[in-house]
């Protein structure tokens, strides 16, 4: 795209800047649109599992429901509690939303279709997702209300706990792939299983890590069964209790953008990203982005399915799972995998 | 030109937020300004091409250390007025520390410019990183040339961690309630917890 703007008569620097800006805006709009559609899918799947119809009034099959909700929220009054710390109260949802969108900069949708193909792509995602906790903690504190504050404390502890095991899972993947670059990780999965299956998930050493990553992704996005930050029965609506209107909508959008990000990470790290499931020439006629979206959507379906079926964890169970089960397990696997790779001469 | 703009943006924001850390009245605001300063410092690291260090700075300091700061500051009930009172008293000390830091910086830059230090010439390790990514270069140095220091640092951290755990560990009191045995909870079946009865009308149930 940079060449296109250079042909319009811009110098390389400015052409690159304009091309990157265009890329950022395109991806943000697409992510926002898919978030709107995915909220609809979430509600439809939940409806189907509960044997009811789900949203079906606005537009054909209720497809425009999320847009109607967005419009409604946009027209509402923004209420700021008088005891709230105003600046931070308004900043918190903006941070959640910005951070949720910023991580998409290094996600490759197809070979070469990525805003910024940096060397440390995976570390960038880890860094950005560790910022997500600030939106929650700041909103909980700034609301100056006890339930949001409880929720913020829970969210901070929960996200930090599960980030540790996610970090070790990523180390395992990087050991096999030999790079932190997202496109490089996807290409390392080409023909990984028996020479014809694309994806790390078929590797018996990486499959347990795949399961750990998926469950940690649920906890990291505070999704059921780990949605203790917004447990309705205990905390009203958690950190969002005092929010209304657009500031509430930003939390909502950011949350779903994060869920989609985690789904796409499962796809990129373990399922072979934009590569077709198996090495078979006709499958390569399907555009890579279609495979990417199908796999991501599959994981999103799993998220909704789990939401509808699994009861919420108790807080001590959540902490036990993170620190006493996942952390030792992923540590053992880091040692196991590096030992295996050294023994088979992977690094030489 | 864009690099220059980005540099002045990041550098200006680092300084401005560092000033706000000590100027803001509310300690929670101070921590948030500190986070902004960390973040912009990471931006500066990216500009000099040290993207690995930049990401580590964000993951470790912003993602973990600053969250704990924020946690502690939010949980503590701090008397803002009392904290402000010490400012004038400690001001000369602060100036002295700032002067020492400035002198050290000038000394370091001066020594570097004078070319007095020959970095890594003995086995040519300093030139190792050419044409490699950040991570490969740092990994090569850490696990090659500085392996002993790296392992010693690891051992020290391990000992510190075990020490912290030993200091805070409280063995369960005999007979104390509230300890969960998850295996026992999962192994429990419905028929152990409930009894099915079919009482006659007016008879009631006897357990």
Short mmCIF file of C-alpha atoms in Angstrom, two decimals, chain A residues 13-14 16-17 85 88 118-120 123-124 126-128 130-131 133-134 137-138 141 149 152-153 156-157 160 163 180 314 316-317 320, chain B residues 1-3 5 26 28-29 32 35 39 51-52 55-56 58-59 61-64 66-68 70-71 74-75 133-135 180 182 185:
data_model
loop_
_atom_site.label_atom_id
_atom_site.label_comp_id
_atom_site.label_asym_id
_atom_site.label_seq_id
_atom_site.Cartn_x
_atom_site.Cartn_y
_atom_site.Cartn_z
CA UNK A 13 8.04 8.62 4.87
CA UNK A 14 4.72 10.30 4.32
CA UNK A 16 4.25 5.04 4.75
CA UNK A 17 2.47 7.18 7.37
CA UNK A 85 -13.20 10.85 40.37
CA UNK A 88 -10.30 8.76 35.70
CA UNK A 118 7.12 -6.58 13.81
CA UNK A 119 9.72 -9.01 15.15
CA UNK A 120 8.27 -9.04 18.64
CA UNK A 123 5.45 -9.92 23.05
CA UNK A 124 3.57 -6.86 21.83
CA UNK A 126 1.31 -9.85 25.74
CA UNK A 127 2.29 -6.27 26.63
CA UNK A 128 -0.92 -4.75 25.30
CA UNK A 130 -1.47 -6.72 30.25
CA UNK A 131 -2.58 -3.09 29.92
CA UNK A 133 -6.39 -4.51 33.49
CA UNK A 134 -5.95 -0.75 33.95
CA UNK A 137 -9.01 -1.14 37.96
CA UNK A 138 -9.35 2.56 37.17
CA UNK A 141 -11.62 2.89 41.88
CA UNK A 149 -14.15 -1.61 43.74
CA UNK A 152 -11.65 -4.15 40.20
CA UNK A 153 -9.68 -5.98 42.90
CA UNK A 156 -6.59 -7.24 38.81
CA UNK A 157 -5.75 -10.45 40.70
CA UNK A 160 -2.28 -11.07 36.58
CA UNK A 163 -1.18 -13.83 32.37
CA UNK A 180 8.13 -14.06 17.98
CA UNK A 314 -15.82 -19.74 43.05
CA UNK A 316 -10.72 -19.57 45.49
CA UNK A 317 -11.21 -22.22 42.79
CA UNK A 320 -6.23 -22.42 42.67
CA UNK B 1 11.32 13.86 10.31
CA UNK B 2 8.61 11.56 11.62
CA UNK B 3 11.22 9.96 13.86
CA UNK B 5 8.48 14.24 15.85
CA UNK B 26 -3.73 12.32 44.71
CA UNK B 28 -3.47 7.26 42.68
CA UNK B 29 -3.04 9.94 40.03
CA UNK B 32 -1.18 6.61 36.79
CA UNK B 35 2.53 4.37 34.21
CA UNK B 39 4.86 3.67 28.58
CA UNK B 51 11.95 -3.28 20.61
CA UNK B 52 12.57 -6.29 22.88
CA UNK B 55 8.13 -4.78 25.22
CA UNK B 56 9.73 -6.11 28.41
CA UNK B 58 5.72 -2.62 29.23
CA UNK B 59 5.12 -6.24 30.31
CA UNK B 61 6.81 -2.55 34.75
CA UNK B 62 3.48 -1.44 33.34
CA UNK B 63 1.78 -4.84 33.32
CA UNK B 64 2.91 -6.19 36.69
CA UNK B 66 2.70 -0.75 38.42
CA UNK B 67 -0.47 -2.81 38.91
CA UNK B 68 0.83 -3.76 42.36
CA UNK B 70 -1.80 0.90 42.06
CA UNK B 71 -3.27 -1.92 44.13
CA UNK B 74 -5.78 2.24 46.22
CA UNK B 75 -6.17 -0.07 49.20
CA UNK B 133 17.00 -9.50 15.75
CA UNK B 134 17.04 -8.01 19.25
CA UNK B 135 15.92 -11.23 20.88
CA UNK B 180 -11.03 -26.53 50.82
CA UNK B 182 -10.97 -29.68 45.91
CA UNK B 185 -15.42 -31.76 46.58
#
